[in-house]
């Protein structure tokens, strides 16, 4: 049975992104190596490991992601290197990107990528943000057709306090149901080797 909620569009940006994140997010602190530790993304459903290196590309005006993913199982398992995603800056908007997957999975599909929250370890300014929560929602004709969460952390196995803070961000955005009903899942495998 399809719930009436599934027929609704995406929530307004002002509902999911706090004014603090919109004003304080600093894209330069999102550079470097991250691991995707939790996700809700149909594209990654068959994947067990994702790591990404992020850097600002001043020429393309984007936060460029170079990903490595381990997907599939058994003999069908494959390791993909250099999956490229561009998080293009949106003029006049902070903590929002026009996310375009460049290759090899989907080419040139645009996702509005919204930073819901970010965290830093006290006293460690050298690594930038320790974690970020990113959210995408696409609607067509007033109906939500895609929802994605990508939760990145500097460490493969995030401490419980960070997970608690991440869940707090999701709940504050009014999206806690995705966590509560198990739609946001942990990636199941250690991928320090990727």
Coordinates of C-alpha atoms in Angstrom, one line a residue:
X1 CA 0.0 0.0 0.0
X2 CA 1.3 3.4 -0.9
X3 CA 1.0 6.0 1.8
X4 CA -0.2 9.5 1.1
X5 CA 3.2 10.8 2.2
X6 CA 4.8 9.1 -0.8
X7 CA 2.6 11.3 -3.0
X8 CA 3.9 14.5 -1.5
X9 CA 6.6 16.6 -2.9
X10 CA 9.9 17.5 -1.3
X11 CA 9.9 19.5 1.9
X12 CA 10.8 23.2 1.6
X13 CA 14.5 23.9 1.9
X14 CA 13.8 26.2 4.9
X15 CA 12.3 23.2 6.8
X16 CA 15.2 20.8 6.4
X17 CA 18.2 23.1 6.5
X18 CA 18.8 25.2 9.6
X19 CA 19.8 28.9 9.2
X20 CA 22.9 28.1 11.2
X21 CA 24.1 25.6 8.6
X22 CA 23.2 27.9 5.8
X23 CA 25.3 30.7 7.2
X24 CA 28.2 28.8 8.9
X25 CA 29.0 26.0 6.5
X26 CA 32.5 26.4 5.0
X27 CA 33.1 24.3 1.9
X28 CA 36.9 24.4 2.4
X29 CA 36.5 22.3 5.6
X30 CA 34.8 19.6 3.5
X31 CA 38.0 18.7 1.6
X32 CA 40.0 15.5 2.0
X33 CA 39.2 11.8 2.6
X34 CA 35.8 10.8 3.8
X35 CA 34.0 7.4 4.2
X36 CA 30.3 7.1 3.6
X37 CA 29.2 5.5 6.9
X38 CA 25.4 5.7 6.5
X39 CA 23.3 6.1 3.4
X40 CA 19.8 6.0 1.8
X41 CA 20.5 6.0 -1.9
X42 CA 19.1 3.6 -4.5
X43 CA 22.2 4.0 -6.6
X44 CA 24.4 2.6 -3.8
X45 CA 22.1 -0.1 -2.6
X46 CA 24.3 -2.9 -3.8
X47 CA 27.5 -1.3 -2.5
X48 CA 29.3 -2.2 0.7
X49 CA 32.1 0.4 0.7
X50 CA 32.4 4.0 -0.5
X51 CA 35.3 6.3 0.2
X52 CA 35.8 9.7 -1.4
X53 CA 38.4 12.4 -1.8
X54 CA 37.0 15.9 -2.0
X55 CA 38.6 19.0 -3.1
X56 CA 37.6 22.5 -4.3
X57 CA 38.0 22.8 -8.1
X58 CA 38.2 26.6 -8.7
X59 CA 38.0 26.2 -12.4
X60 CA 34.7 24.4 -12.5
X61 CA 33.5 26.2 -9.3
X62 CA 32.7 22.9 -7.5
X63 CA 33.5 20.6 -4.7
X64 CA 34.8 17.7 -6.7
X65 CA 34.4 14.1 -5.4
X66 CA 36.6 11.3 -6.6
X67 CA 34.9 8.1 -5.3
X68 CA 35.9 4.5 -4.9
X69 CA 33.0 2.0 -4.5
X70 CA 32.9 -1.7 -3.9
X71 CA 29.6 -3.0 -5.3
X72 CA 27.8 -6.3 -5.9
X73 CA 28.6 -9.7 -4.3
X74 CA 30.4 -12.9 -5.1
X75 CA 31.7 -13.1 -8.7
X76 CA 29.7 -10.0 -9.6
X77 CA 31.5 -7.9 -7.1
X78 CA 33.4 -5.0 -8.7
X79 CA 35.6 -2.2 -7.4
X80 CA 35.0 1.1 -9.2
X81 CA 37.7 3.8 -9.0
X82 CA 37.5 7.4 -10.0
X83 CA 33.7 7.8 -10.0
X84 CA 33.4 11.6 -10.4
X85 CA 30.8 13.8 -8.9
X86 CA 30.7 17.5 -9.1
X87 CA 29.0 19.5 -6.4
X88 CA 28.7 22.8 -8.4
X89 CA 28.4 25.9 -6.3
X90 CA 25.0 27.7 -6.6
X91 CA 25.6 31.5 -6.7
X92 CA 24.3 33.2 -3.6
X93 CA 23.6 29.8 -1.8
X94 CA 25.8 28.4 0.9
X95 CA 25.6 24.7 1.9
X96 CA 23.7 23.8 -1.3
X97 CA 25.1 22.3 -4.4
X98 CA 24.0 21.2 -7.9
X99 CA 25.3 17.7 -7.7
X100 CA 26.0 16.1 -11.0
X101 CA 27.4 12.5 -11.3
X102 CA 29.8 12.6 -14.2
X103 CA 30.8 9.0 -14.7
X104 CA 30.4 6.0 -14.9
X105 CA 27.0 5.2 -13.3
X106 CA 24.8 8.0 -14.4
X107 CA 25.9 10.8 -16.6
X108 CA 24.7 14.4 -16.1
X109 CA 21.8 13.8 -13.8
X110 CA 21.3 16.8 -11.5
X111 CA 20.5 16.4 -7.8
X112 CA 20.0 19.4 -5.4
X113 CA 22.5 18.4 -2.7
X114 CA 21.8 20.1 0.7
X115 CA 24.1 20.1 3.7
X116 CA 21.9 19.4 6.7
X117 CA 24.7 19.4 9.3
X118 CA 28.4 19.1 9.9
X119 CA 30.6 18.5 12.9
X120 CA 34.2 19.0 14.0
X121 CA 36.2 17.4 16.7
X122 CA 37.1 19.9 19.4
X123 CA 40.7 21.0 19.2
X124 CA 41.4 19.3 15.8
X125 CA 41.3 22.1 13.2
X126 CA 43.7 20.4 10.8
X127 CA 41.2 18.0 9.2
X128 CA 38.2 20.3 8.7
X129 CA 34.8 18.8 9.3
X130 CA 34.8 15.4 11.0
X131 CA 31.4 14.5 9.5
X132 CA 28.7 15.9 7.2
X133 CA 25.1 15.0 6.5
X134 CA 23.9 15.6 2.9
X135 CA 20.4 15.3 1.6
X136 CA 18.9 15.2 -1.9
X137 CA 15.2 15.2 -2.8
X138 CA 13.8 15.3 -6.4
X139 CA 10.1 15.8 -7.2
X140 CA 8.3 15.7 -10.5
X141 CA 4.8 17.2 -10.9
X142 CA 4.6 17.7 -7.2
X143 CA 5.4 14.1 -6.3
X144 CA 8.6 13.1 -4.5
X145 CA 10.5 10.6 -6.8
X146 CA 13.9 10.4 -5.1
X147 CA 15.3 10.9 -1.6
X148 CA 18.9 10.4 -0.8
X149 CA 21.0 10.7 2.4
X150 CA 24.8 10.5 2.3
X151 CA 26.5 10.7 5.7
X152 CA 30.3 11.0 5.5
X153 CA 32.8 10.7 8.3
X154 CA 36.6 11.0 8.4
X155 CA 36.8 7.6 10.2
X156 CA 35.3 4.4 9.0
X157 CA 33.9 3.5 12.4
X158 CA 32.5 6.8 13.8
X159 CA 32.3 7.1 17.6
X160 CA 28.9 6.8 19.2
X161 CA 28.8 10.5 20.1
X162 CA 29.2 11.5 16.4
X163 CA 26.4 9.1 15.4
X164 CA 24.2 10.6 18.1
X165 CA 24.9 14.1 16.7
X166 CA 24.3 12.9 13.2
X167 CA 20.9 11.5 14.2
X168 CA 20.1 14.7 16.0
X169 CA 20.7 16.7 12.7
X170 CA 18.4 14.4 10.8
X171 CA 15.7 14.7 13.4
X172 CA 16.0 18.5 13.6
X173 CA 15.5 18.6 9.9
X174 CA 12.1 16.8 10.4
X175 CA 13.4 13.7 8.6
X176 CA 13.9 11.4 11.6
X177 CA 11.4 8.9 10.1
X178 CA 14.1 7.8 7.6
X179 CA 16.4 6.9 10.5
X180 CA 13.7 5.4 12.6
X181 CA 12.2 3.1 10.0
X182 CA 15.6 1.8 8.9
X183 CA 15.8 3.5 5.5
X184 CA 19.1 5.1 6.4
X185 CA 21.5 2.1 6.6
X186 CA 25.1 1.7 7.7
X187 CA 27.5 0.6 4.9
X188 CA 28.3 -2.9 6.0
X189 CA 32.0 -3.3 5.4
X190 CA 35.3 -1.8 6.5
X191 CA 36.9 -0.1 3.5
X192 CA 40.1 1.4 4.9
X193 CA 41.9 -0.4 2.0
X194 CA 40.0 1.6 -0.7

